[in-house]
Every structure is written in C-alpha cells, then in structure tokens.
Short mmCIF file of C-alpha atoms in Angstrom, two decimals:
data_model
loop_
_atom_site.label_atom_id
_atom_site.label_comp_id
_atom_site.label_asym_id
_atom_site.label_seq_id
_atom_site.Cartn_x
_atom_site.Cartn_y
_atom_site.Cartn_z
CA MET A 1 -46.09 18.09 3.51
CA LYS A 2 -42.45 18.69 2.69
CA ILE A 3 -39.89 15.90 2.38
CA ILE A 4 -36.89 17.10 4.35
CA LYS A 5 -34.86 13.91 4.69
CA GLN A 6 -34.36 10.51 3.14
CA ALA A 7 -36.66 7.73 4.28
CA ILE A 8 -37.87 4.31 3.25
CA ALA A 9 -40.95 2.23 3.92
CA GLY A 10 -42.05 -1.25 2.93
CA THR A 11 -40.16 -4.34 1.87
CA LEU A 12 -39.11 -6.07 -1.32
CA GLU A 13 -41.22 -9.10 -0.56
CA SER A 14 -43.76 -10.44 -2.98
CA SER A 15 -47.02 -8.39 -3.08
CA ASP A 16 -45.32 -5.53 -1.27
CA LEU A 17 -43.25 -2.57 -2.39
CA MET A 18 -40.39 -0.49 -1.09
CA VAL A 19 -40.75 3.28 -1.28
CA LYS A 20 -37.70 5.53 -1.04
CA VAL A 21 -38.18 9.26 -0.68
CA ALA A 22 -35.61 12.05 -0.61
CA PRO A 23 -35.69 15.85 -0.74
CA SER A 24 -35.61 17.31 -4.22
CA ASP A 25 -32.62 19.36 -5.33
CA ASN A 26 -34.66 21.46 -7.73
CA ASP A 27 -38.14 21.67 -6.18
CA SER A 28 -39.63 19.24 -8.66
CA LEU A 29 -41.38 15.95 -8.13
CA ASP A 30 -39.34 13.13 -9.57
CA LEU A 31 -41.08 9.74 -9.55
CA VAL A 32 -39.33 6.59 -10.70
CA ILE A 33 -41.20 3.29 -10.72
CA SER A 34 -39.58 -0.07 -11.07
CA SER A 35 -41.93 -3.04 -11.20
CA GLU A 36 -42.04 -6.58 -12.48
CA VAL A 37 -45.50 -5.78 -13.82
CA ILE A 38 -44.64 -2.35 -15.22
CA LYS A 39 -46.08 -3.21 -18.64
CA GLN A 40 -49.48 -4.24 -17.32
CA PHE A 41 -49.81 -1.96 -14.29
CA GLY A 42 -47.16 0.76 -14.58
CA GLN A 43 -49.70 3.45 -15.40
CA GLN A 44 -52.04 2.37 -12.60
CA ILE A 45 -49.20 2.36 -10.05
CA ARG A 46 -48.14 5.81 -11.17
CA LEU A 47 -51.69 7.15 -10.77
CA VAL A 48 -52.04 5.68 -7.27
CA VAL A 49 -48.67 7.08 -6.16
CA LEU A 50 -49.32 10.53 -7.62
CA ASP A 51 -52.79 10.62 -6.09
CA THR A 52 -51.44 9.63 -2.67
CA LEU A 53 -48.70 12.26 -2.89
CA ALA A 54 -51.24 14.91 -3.93
CA LYS A 55 -53.44 14.07 -0.93
CA LEU A 56 -50.41 14.45 1.32
CA ASP A 57 -49.71 17.77 -0.38
CA VAL A 58 -46.27 16.66 -1.52
CA SER A 59 -45.22 18.67 -4.56
CA ALA A 60 -41.46 18.18 -4.53
CA GLY A 61 -39.09 15.33 -3.87
CA SER A 62 -37.52 12.24 -5.28
CA VAL A 63 -39.77 9.18 -4.96
CA ILE A 64 -38.50 5.78 -6.02
CA ILE A 65 -40.82 2.77 -6.04
CA GLU A 66 -39.58 -0.82 -6.10
CA ASP A 67 -42.81 -2.67 -6.68
CA LYS A 68 -43.26 -6.40 -6.22
CA GLY A 69 -46.84 -6.65 -7.38
CA ALA A 70 -48.50 -4.74 -4.54
CA LEU A 71 -52.20 -3.93 -4.46
CA ASP A 72 -53.31 -0.28 -4.58
CA CYS A 73 -54.08 -0.20 -0.84
CA ALA A 74 -50.55 -1.39 -0.05
CA ILE A 75 -49.08 1.19 -2.40
CA ARG A 76 -51.03 3.98 -0.67
CA ALA A 77 -50.01 2.82 2.78
CA ARG A 78 -46.31 2.50 1.97
CA VAL A 79 -46.17 5.87 0.18
CA GLN A 80 -47.91 7.55 3.14
CA THR A 81 -45.49 6.00 5.62
CA ALA A 82 -42.41 6.90 3.60
CA VAL A 83 -43.57 10.50 3.20
CA LEU A 84 -44.39 10.84 6.92
CA ARG A 85 -40.93 9.56 7.82
CA GLY A 86 -39.31 11.80 5.21
CA ALA A 87 -41.22 14.81 6.49
CA GLY A 88 -40.20 14.03 10.07
CA SER A 89 -43.87 14.17 11.04
CA ASP A 90 -46.24 11.87 12.87
CA GLU A 91 -49.35 13.94 12.38
CA LEU A 92 -51.65 12.82 9.67
CA ASN A 93 -54.90 14.29 8.48
CA TRP A 94 -56.62 10.94 8.09
CA GLU A 95 -59.78 12.41 6.57
CA GLN A 96 -57.76 13.95 3.82
CA LEU A 97 -56.25 10.62 2.88
CA SER A 98 -59.31 8.50 2.44
CA MET Z 1 -38.63 -25.86 4.76
CA SER Z 2 -41.33 -24.22 6.80
CA GLY Z 3 -40.74 -20.84 5.17
CA GLU Z 4 -40.74 -19.13 8.57
CA PHE Z 5 -37.46 -17.43 9.23
CA ASP Z 6 -36.15 -15.54 12.21
CA PHE Z 7 -34.15 -12.51 11.22
CA TYR Z 8 -31.81 -10.80 13.63
CA THR Z 9 -28.70 -8.65 13.68
CA VAL Z 10 -25.28 -9.56 15.04
CA VAL Z 11 -22.05 -7.62 15.38
CA PRO Z 12 -19.20 -9.77 14.09
CA GLY Z 13 -16.75 -10.74 16.81
CA GLU Z 14 -19.17 -10.21 19.67
CA ASP Z 15 -20.13 -13.83 19.91
CA GLN Z 16 -17.14 -15.96 18.94
CA ALA Z 17 -19.10 -19.13 18.25
CA GLU Z 18 -21.65 -17.39 16.07
CA THR Z 19 -18.95 -15.48 14.20
CA ALA Z 20 -17.19 -18.77 13.47
CA GLU Z 21 -20.48 -20.22 12.27
CA ILE Z 22 -20.97 -17.29 9.84
CA GLN Z 23 -17.43 -17.72 8.63
CA GLN Z 24 -17.95 -21.39 7.95
CA PHE Z 25 -21.28 -20.71 6.26
CA LEU Z 26 -19.68 -18.12 3.97
CA SER Z 27 -16.85 -20.44 2.99
CA GLN Z 28 -19.40 -23.13 2.08
CA CYS Z 29 -20.87 -20.51 -0.27
CA ASP Z 30 -17.44 -19.68 -1.74
CA LEU Z 31 -17.25 -16.34 0.04
CA GLU Z 32 -14.77 -14.93 2.48
CA MET Z 33 -15.59 -13.15 5.70
CA GLU Z 34 -14.39 -9.61 5.10
CA GLY Z 35 -12.74 -7.76 7.92
CA ASN Z 36 -14.61 -4.47 8.06
CA ILE Z 37 -18.22 -5.57 8.39
CA ASP Z 38 -20.17 -3.60 11.03
CA LEU Z 39 -23.25 -5.80 11.18
CA PHE Z 40 -24.64 -9.05 9.88
CA VAL Z 41 -28.28 -9.89 9.32
CA LEU Z 42 -28.82 -13.60 9.89
CA ALA Z 43 -31.81 -15.70 8.96
CA ARG Z 44 -32.48 -18.94 10.81
CA GLU Z 45 -35.10 -21.58 10.36
CA GLN Z 46 -35.46 -23.12 13.77
CA ARG Z 47 -31.78 -23.03 14.70
CA ARG Z 48 -30.30 -23.62 11.30
CA LEU Z 49 -28.47 -20.76 9.60
CA ILE Z 50 -30.13 -20.25 6.22
CA ALA Z 51 -28.84 -16.92 4.97
CA CYS Z 52 -26.72 -13.92 5.90
CA ALA Z 53 -25.86 -10.46 4.60
CA GLY Z 54 -23.25 -8.03 5.93
CA LEU Z 55 -23.13 -4.26 6.03
CA SER Z 56 -19.95 -2.18 5.92
CA THR Z 57 -21.16 1.42 6.26
CA ASN Z 58 -23.10 1.78 2.98
CA ILE Z 59 -21.75 -1.31 1.24
CA ILE Z 60 -23.56 -4.63 1.36
CA LYS Z 61 -21.18 -7.56 1.54
CA CYS Z 62 -21.08 -11.28 2.15
CA VAL Z 63 -24.60 -12.09 0.95
CA ALA Z 64 -25.06 -15.85 1.13
CA ILE Z 65 -28.10 -18.10 1.00
CA ARG Z 66 -28.15 -21.86 1.46
CA PRO Z 67 -28.41 -23.35 -2.08
CA GLU Z 68 -31.73 -25.12 -1.56
CA TYR Z 69 -33.36 -21.85 -0.41
CA ARG Z 70 -32.17 -19.70 -3.31
CA GLY Z 71 -34.87 -18.23 -5.51
CA GLY Z 72 -37.37 -18.45 -2.68
CA ALA Z 73 -38.99 -15.79 -0.56
CA ILE Z 74 -35.98 -15.58 1.73
CA SER Z 75 -33.80 -13.67 -0.73
CA LEU Z 76 -36.11 -10.67 -0.90
CA GLN Z 77 -36.72 -10.79 2.85
CA LEU Z 78 -32.98 -10.83 3.50
CA ILE Z 79 -32.25 -7.86 1.25
CA SER Z 80 -35.24 -5.94 2.68
CA GLU Z 81 -33.86 -6.52 6.18
CA ILE Z 82 -30.38 -5.28 5.32
CA VAL Z 83 -31.72 -2.25 3.40
CA GLN Z 84 -33.89 -1.32 6.39
CA LEU Z 85 -31.02 -1.80 8.78
CA ALA Z 86 -28.86 0.53 6.69
CA ALA Z 87 -31.70 3.09 6.60
CA GLU Z 88 -31.98 3.00 10.40
CA ARG Z 89 -28.28 3.84 10.50
CA GLY Z 90 -28.85 6.74 8.09
CA ASP Z 91 -27.46 5.08 4.95
CA PHE Z 92 -29.90 5.19 2.05
CA HIS Z 93 -27.56 5.09 -0.90
CA LEU Z 94 -26.14 1.59 -0.89
CA PHE Z 95 -23.58 -0.20 -3.01
CA LEU Z 96 -22.66 -3.81 -3.47
CA TYR Z 97 -20.21 -5.92 -5.39
CA THR Z 98 -21.18 -9.19 -6.95
CA ARG Z 99 -19.92 -11.63 -9.52
CA PRO Z 100 -21.58 -11.06 -12.90
CA SER Z 101 -23.61 -14.23 -12.27
CA GLY Z 102 -25.22 -12.51 -9.26
CA GLU Z 103 -26.33 -9.41 -11.15
CA ALA Z 104 -29.76 -10.78 -12.06
CA PHE Z 105 -30.46 -11.70 -8.43
CA PHE Z 106 -29.66 -8.24 -7.10
CA SER Z 107 -31.48 -6.58 -10.00
CA GLY Z 108 -34.60 -8.18 -8.57
CA CYS Z 109 -33.80 -6.65 -5.17
CA GLY Z 110 -33.75 -2.99 -6.16
CA PHE Z 111 -30.10 -2.76 -7.18
CA TYR Z 112 -28.89 -1.39 -10.50
CA PRO Z 113 -25.56 -2.10 -12.23
CA LEU Z 114 -23.05 0.75 -12.49
CA VAL Z 115 -20.02 -0.89 -14.07
CA GLU Z 116 -18.72 -4.35 -14.77
CA VAL Z 117 -15.21 -5.71 -15.00
CA PRO Z 118 -16.01 -8.38 -17.57
CA GLU Z 119 -16.20 -11.88 -16.09
CA ARG Z 120 -14.96 -10.64 -12.73
CA ILE Z 121 -17.13 -8.26 -10.77
CA VAL Z 122 -20.09 -5.87 -11.01
CA LEU Z 123 -20.66 -2.77 -8.87
CA MET Z 124 -24.34 -2.07 -8.23
CA GLU Z 125 -26.15 0.72 -6.38
CA SER Z 126 -29.55 0.94 -4.73
CA SER Z 127 -30.99 3.60 -6.98
CA PRO Z 128 -32.14 3.51 -10.60
CA VAL Z 129 -31.42 7.20 -11.08
CA ALA Z 130 -28.66 8.39 -8.71
CA ILE Z 131 -25.79 8.16 -11.18
CA GLN Z 132 -27.79 9.82 -13.97
CA ARG Z 133 -28.79 12.66 -11.66
CA TYR Z 134 -25.18 13.09 -10.61
CA CYS Z 135 -24.02 13.18 -14.25
CA GLN Z 136 -26.76 15.67 -15.08
CA ARG Z 137 -25.38 18.04 -12.43
CA LEU Z 138 -21.87 17.54 -13.83
CA ARG Z 139 -23.03 18.28 -17.37
CA GLN Z 140 -24.12 21.73 -16.25
CA LEU Z 141 -20.47 22.42 -15.42
CA ARG Z 142 -19.18 21.50 -18.86
CA GLN Z 143 -16.76 23.94 -20.46
CA PRO Z 144 -16.14 24.46 -24.15
CA GLY Z 145 -12.86 23.33 -25.69
CA ALA Z 146 -11.25 20.52 -27.64
CA LYS Z 147 -8.87 19.40 -24.90
CA ILE Z 148 -10.48 19.05 -21.48
CA GLY Z 149 -8.26 17.81 -18.68
CA CYS Z 150 -8.98 16.26 -15.31
CA ILE Z 151 -7.02 15.58 -12.14
CA VAL Z 152 -8.37 13.57 -9.22
CA MET Z 153 -6.42 14.27 -6.07
CA ASN Z 154 -6.66 13.17 -2.47
CA ALA Z 155 -4.22 15.94 -1.48
CA ASN Z 156 -3.45 14.38 1.85
CA PRO Z 157 -2.15 17.08 2.31
CA PHE Z 158 -1.81 19.52 -0.61
CA THR Z 159 1.84 20.00 -1.66
CA LEU Z 160 3.74 22.04 -4.22
CA GLY Z 161 3.72 18.83 -6.25
CA HIS Z 162 -0.06 19.08 -6.64
CA ARG Z 163 0.29 22.71 -7.64
CA TYR Z 164 2.91 21.83 -10.23
CA LEU Z 165 0.78 19.03 -11.69
CA ALA Z 166 -2.25 21.33 -11.97
CA GLU Z 167 -0.18 24.08 -13.61
CA GLN Z 168 1.22 21.66 -16.18
CA ALA Z 169 -2.21 20.20 -16.90
CA ALA Z 170 -3.95 23.58 -17.11
CA ALA Z 171 -1.30 24.86 -19.53
CA ALA Z 172 -1.85 21.84 -21.79
CA CYS Z 173 -5.67 22.06 -21.87
CA ASP Z 174 -8.52 24.38 -22.78
CA TRP Z 175 -10.05 23.68 -19.38
CA LEU Z 176 -9.08 21.68 -16.30
CA HIS Z 177 -11.43 19.95 -13.87
CA VAL Z 178 -9.94 19.09 -10.48
CA PHE Z 179 -11.73 16.70 -8.13
CA VAL Z 180 -10.81 16.27 -4.48
CA VAL Z 181 -11.41 12.77 -3.07
CA SER Z 182 -14.17 13.32 -0.53
CA GLU Z 183 -14.01 10.11 1.49
CA ASP Z 184 -13.13 11.13 5.02
CA VAL Z 185 -10.76 8.36 6.04
CA SER Z 186 -7.41 9.98 5.30
CA LEU Z 187 -5.12 11.58 7.88
CA PHE Z 188 -6.31 15.03 6.83
CA HIS Z 189 -10.00 15.77 7.05
CA TYR Z 190 -11.88 16.39 3.83
CA ALA Z 191 -12.86 19.95 4.75
CA ASP Z 192 -9.19 20.77 5.40
CA ARG Z 193 -7.98 19.02 2.26
CA PHE Z 194 -10.54 20.79 0.09
CA ARG Z 195 -9.75 24.19 1.54
CA LEU Z 196 -6.01 23.73 1.04
CA VAL Z 197 -6.53 22.60 -2.57
CA SER Z 198 -8.75 25.60 -3.18
CA GLN Z 199 -6.15 27.98 -1.72
CA GLY Z 200 -3.25 26.13 -3.30
CA LEU Z 201 -4.67 26.26 -6.83
CA SER Z 202 -5.64 29.92 -6.76
CA GLY Z 203 -4.41 31.92 -9.71
CA ILE Z 204 -4.58 29.02 -12.17
CA GLY Z 205 -7.09 30.04 -14.82
CA HIS Z 206 -9.54 27.87 -16.77
CA LEU Z 207 -10.00 25.55 -13.84
CA THR Z 208 -13.04 24.20 -12.01
CA LEU Z 209 -12.58 22.67 -8.57
CA HIS Z 210 -15.13 19.95 -7.75
CA HIS Z 211 -16.09 18.13 -4.61
CA GLY Z 212 -15.52 14.41 -4.92
CA SER Z 213 -18.40 11.97 -4.68
CA GLU Z 214 -19.20 8.43 -3.74
CA TYR Z 215 -18.54 7.49 -7.34
CA MET Z 216 -14.90 8.54 -7.34
CA ILE Z 217 -12.18 6.89 -5.22
CA SER Z 218 -14.59 6.29 -2.37
CA ARG Z 219 -14.82 3.36 0.00
CA ALA Z 220 -17.55 2.08 -2.29
CA THR Z 221 -15.76 2.37 -5.61
CA PHE Z 222 -12.18 1.74 -4.53
CA PRO Z 223 -11.86 0.25 -1.04
CA GLY Z 224 -8.22 -0.72 -1.62
CA TYR Z 225 -7.10 2.88 -2.03
CA PHE Z 226 -7.61 3.61 1.64
CA LEU Z 227 -5.76 0.49 2.70
CA LYS Z 228 -2.65 1.52 0.85
CA GLU Z 229 -0.68 2.29 3.95
CA LYS Z 230 -1.00 -1.41 4.59
CA GLY Z 231 0.04 -2.20 1.03
CA ILE Z 232 -3.16 -3.98 0.06
CA VAL Z 233 -4.71 -3.32 -3.31
CA ASP Z 234 -7.44 -5.22 -4.95
CA HIS Z 235 -6.73 -5.27 -8.65
CA CYS Z 236 -10.38 -5.49 -9.63
CA HIS Z 237 -11.21 -2.40 -7.66
CA THR Z 238 -8.86 -0.08 -9.52
CA ALA Z 239 -10.75 -1.21 -12.62
CA ILE Z 240 -14.16 -0.41 -11.10
CA ASP Z 241 -13.09 3.09 -10.12
CA LEU Z 242 -11.49 3.80 -13.49
CA LEU Z 243 -14.43 2.43 -15.49
CA LEU Z 244 -16.80 4.66 -13.52
CA PHE Z 245 -14.62 7.59 -14.50
CA ARG Z 246 -14.54 6.61 -18.16
CA GLN Z 247 -18.21 5.72 -18.50
CA TYR Z 248 -19.81 8.46 -16.42
CA PHE Z 249 -17.54 11.36 -15.38
CA ALA Z 250 -15.55 11.79 -18.58
CA PRO Z 251 -18.56 11.86 -20.95
CA ALA Z 252 -20.53 14.16 -18.62
CA LEU Z 253 -17.77 16.79 -18.52
CA GLY Z 254 -16.31 16.03 -21.94
CA ILE Z 255 -12.98 15.07 -20.39
CA THR Z 256 -10.41 14.01 -22.97
CA HIS Z 257 -7.25 13.80 -20.85
CA ARG Z 258 -6.52 12.67 -17.33
CA PHE Z 259 -3.34 13.88 -15.68
CA VAL Z 260 -1.36 12.09 -12.99
CA GLY Z 261 2.01 12.58 -11.40
CA THR Z 262 4.61 9.83 -11.79
CA GLU Z 263 4.77 7.80 -8.60
CA PRO Z 264 8.19 6.94 -7.25
CA PHE Z 265 7.20 6.00 -3.68
CA CYS Z 266 3.76 4.53 -3.21
CA GLN Z 267 3.16 1.17 -4.87
CA VAL Z 268 -0.61 1.49 -4.71
CA THR Z 269 -0.60 4.81 -6.55
CA GLU Z 270 1.96 3.48 -9.03
CA LYS Z 271 -0.26 0.47 -9.72
CA TYR Z 272 -3.25 2.80 -10.04
CA ASN Z 273 -1.38 4.85 -12.65
CA GLN Z 274 -0.52 1.74 -14.64
CA ASP Z 275 -4.08 0.41 -14.45
CA MET Z 276 -5.34 3.84 -15.49
CA LYS Z 277 -3.60 3.56 -18.85
CA TYR Z 278 -5.26 0.24 -19.50
CA TRP Z 279 -8.80 0.96 -18.30
CA LEU Z 280 -9.08 4.54 -19.62
CA GLN Z 281 -7.29 4.07 -22.94
CA HIS Z 282 -7.16 0.46 -24.05
CA ALA Z 283 -9.90 -1.61 -22.43
CA PRO Z 284 -12.91 -2.30 -24.64
CA SER Z 285 -15.72 0.05 -23.66
CA THR Z 286 -18.71 1.82 -25.13
CA ALA Z 287 -17.32 5.09 -23.73
CA PRO Z 288 -14.63 6.99 -25.62
CA ALA Z 289 -11.04 6.55 -24.48
CA VAL Z 290 -9.49 9.14 -22.17
CA ALA Z 291 -5.79 9.82 -22.74
CA VAL Z 292 -3.65 9.39 -19.64
CA VAL Z 293 -0.82 11.90 -19.28
CA GLU Z 294 1.84 11.14 -16.70
CA VAL Z 295 3.64 14.28 -15.59
CA GLU Z 296 7.10 13.88 -14.13
CA ARG Z 297 6.91 14.90 -10.48
CA CYS Z 298 8.60 18.12 -9.55
CA THR Z 299 11.52 17.68 -7.22
CA GLN Z 300 12.97 19.56 -4.33
CA GLN Z 301 16.75 19.16 -4.19
CA GLY Z 302 16.52 16.05 -6.32
CA ILE Z 303 13.78 14.40 -4.25
CA PRO Z 304 10.29 14.13 -5.77
CA ILE Z 305 7.65 15.96 -3.74
CA SER Z 306 4.87 13.72 -2.48
CA ALA Z 307 2.13 13.90 0.10
CA SER Z 308 3.19 10.56 1.57
CA GLU Z 309 6.67 11.99 2.21
CA VAL Z 310 5.07 15.00 3.92
CA ARG Z 311 3.04 12.65 6.16
CA ARG Z 312 6.19 10.70 6.99
CA LEU Z 313 8.05 13.87 7.93
CA LEU Z 314 5.07 15.09 9.93
CA ALA Z 315 4.96 11.87 11.91
CA VAL Z 316 8.56 12.35 13.01
CA GLY Z 317 8.00 16.05 13.69
CA ALA Z 318 10.37 17.28 10.96
CA LEU Z 319 8.42 20.45 10.16
CA SER Z 320 11.46 22.31 8.88
CA GLN Z 321 11.95 19.67 6.19
CA ILE Z 322 8.28 19.97 5.18
CA LYS Z 323 8.49 23.72 4.63
CA PRO Z 324 10.04 23.59 1.12
CA LEU Z 325 7.53 20.95 -0.02
CA VAL Z 326 4.22 22.68 0.67
CA PRO Z 327 2.58 26.10 0.15
CA PRO Z 328 2.32 28.40 3.20
CA SER Z 329 -1.38 27.58 3.71
CA THR Z 330 -0.64 23.87 4.10
CA LEU Z 331 2.31 24.51 6.40
CA GLN Z 332 0.19 26.75 8.59
CA LEU Z 333 -2.44 24.05 9.02
CA LEU Z 334 0.16 21.37 9.72
CA VAL Z 335 1.65 23.50 12.48
CA SER Z 336 -1.66 24.54 14.01
CA ASP Z 337 -3.75 21.36 13.74
CA TYR Z 338 -1.76 18.32 12.80
CA ALA Z 339 1.71 18.59 14.35
CA THR Z 340 2.66 15.53 16.41
CA GLY Z 341 1.36 15.78 19.91
CA THR Z 342 -1.80 17.70 19.13
CA HIS Z 343 -3.37 14.84 17.17
CA GLY Z 344 -3.06 11.31 18.47
#
C-alpha cells in the first residue's frame, strides 16, 4: 500500500495513541515514536508498528506515533486505520493482517 | 465531576449567546477571544462549559480548561478533538502559541517547542521532526563562502527597489539566498510574486531563489505582518519569526548576513527592521549572531521606491506613475491582471 496523502488516526487519550502518516519525500520509511513509556516499551512499540506496516506492504512514508501507553492491539488498529486513510483506500486484505 | 463530556464544534458569531459565553469563559482563564478563529471545540459536562479550544486555519488558539479539571482526562480529549477537526479540514501541520508555563502541558499533547521568547511566549508545532526535515533540505542547498547573505521578501509586488537591494547584497557576499514569503494573503498571489521575483532577479549571479515556508513570515510565525495595513503589530511575534530565522534557517544555510532595505513608509516593516537588529545580533541565543545590513533604499526622483507605494498608486489607477518604479515584467502583470476594475 502506498501512502499518498497525510492522514491521522487515534486520539491522545490515555491507553490510546495518535498515528500521523504522510508521503515520503525520498522513498524511505521514516518512523518517529514519542511515548511516555519509551524507555520501557519503545522497542516493543517500534516492532509492532514496523510489523503492521510490513503486513500492509508499506515501504515508504513518514509515520509519527504519539503513544499514550496503548496496548499492541490498539497500536496495530490505529496504524492500519491511518495507513488506509493515507492510501485513500478502503479495501483491506484482512487475512494478511492477522 | 462525572468525567463524561460532550464535545461539539461551534462557529464563533453564529450563536450570539454561546459566543458571549465562550468570551466570558476565556476571560476567566486570562485569555482573550481572538478575532480570526474559524471554529471552536467546546466541552460541556451536562450544560456547564468545561473547556474550549479554537482553530484559526492551522493555528490552535484560545485553549482554556476550567481550573479544577486541569490535569485530568479532558485536556488530552480536547486536544485530540481539535487535532482531528483540523485534519478533517486538511490541516495536519499545526502550530500554537503558549506562555512558557503552558509548554509542559502541550508537550504532553503531541506538540514540540520551536522557539521561545524568554518569559513571554513559546511557538510549538505538531511534529517532532518537521523543522529538522526542513532544515535538512535547506542544508543540501548550502553554498561555500565566508560571507553568505540572505534577503526575505514579500515582493508585493516586485519593484526596482527589490532588484537594487538584491544587487547590493549579492555584490557584498560570496552567495545570496533570497526567500519569497509564501503565505497567500497579500494583494498579489504567491505564484505571481514568485514568478516576478524570479524574472526580476535574473542576471544576478551567485544567488539561490527559495520558496518561503510556514516557518518564515507566515500566518503561523508572524501573524502581525499580514495585519500591517491595519497598523497592528504584535511585538512578541516579530521576535518569534526572527528567532526561527536565527536558530534554524541561518545555521542550515550558513547565513552570516541578512539584508533589508531602510523603511521610510511602513511602520510595521520599520519596526521589523529594528527588532531584527536586536533578535539576530544582540539577543542571547545558542545560535550564532547574524549581522543585519540595512541598505539605503534606491530612489526615483528623490522618492524611495517601495511596494506599498506601488500598491497605493495601483489602487488609484496611476499606472503611468508606477512605470518608473517596477521592471517591465511587473508592469505587464499589473496592467493585465491587477489594474483597478479587473480585480475587486
């Protein structure tokens, strides 16, 4: 999936996260994570986000995460939604995502 | 406090009673209702107004929360609501101003500080990386040399005065960077202004022409600039714009000197020039100082050439008097697209 426009998903509320995606200007994947629990869970969040992006076949774009202590399932859901919005698509291969 | 809030959007002025209520609420929180807010997000608990946040294009303003609710869940809900509202309107890159005491609050809401006027005001943006990415792109346009000059011009419209300033600056420097203010709220459209600058500066060597950005004399960094026809300038905001220049633009491009024309007519520009000397040269900062060079404006029959004078003459239809003040390309556009009668 290709991110063709800016999009957001999620909220800044506790146990949630806000995901902001934008097209890349140099065809690279640029992931920035900001979290109150970055020390404890930064690496885990990064793995979940990268895995979700890989399953969506996203290889380029700017992805910014504002995490408020979300669980992995919430992270996956918000990243998927943001990417779908950013790709201007409403078709998902659900099997691929599980 | 039930913790259940109703969030909804209002357009200021649509409902007089509610607008007055917001106004009163803001004044209780030591804030003023600003004039150019497109939308407010309100939060009510039952019928009581608990919090509000305003949106002026891509700038968040007038954020207020009832004291006893501060630090609770409502703050993050409120900022989420306003960020989503902006996104629905197509604005993803957001700015906000806050007192330094509010910086920690907004840092917890996905905003990152850009510059601070000590003890007065902080400008924040909704991205942890946008300014660095912008500076990275600028760094690729760096040019070698010991003396690197810069001019920021609105060129509304481009005159022989701009040409003269650029010639003087280019002659004094190893390289000259020229930025055109990109905010599209001036009489002349940005695309037109940029094209005329590009044509008007042709033949001057060692010069790079840049598009402006949201970080340079934009509605976000310097709202007062675009109100100057009304004579309103916010002193803090010249500082914000100039500190952005000193802390981000100048180091990225290696700019050592900034050139401006002396300003005999417009008080806002004159004030900007004066503030420039303080904030770029003298104010304490981690960034190196940038020398400000004021170049005496070139004159036409004893009268300094200025874009504001051209606009004044255009408004009264005195095209023949404009002719000696502008290059042929500008005159041609004035006649074809902007002469009185064709544009309202």
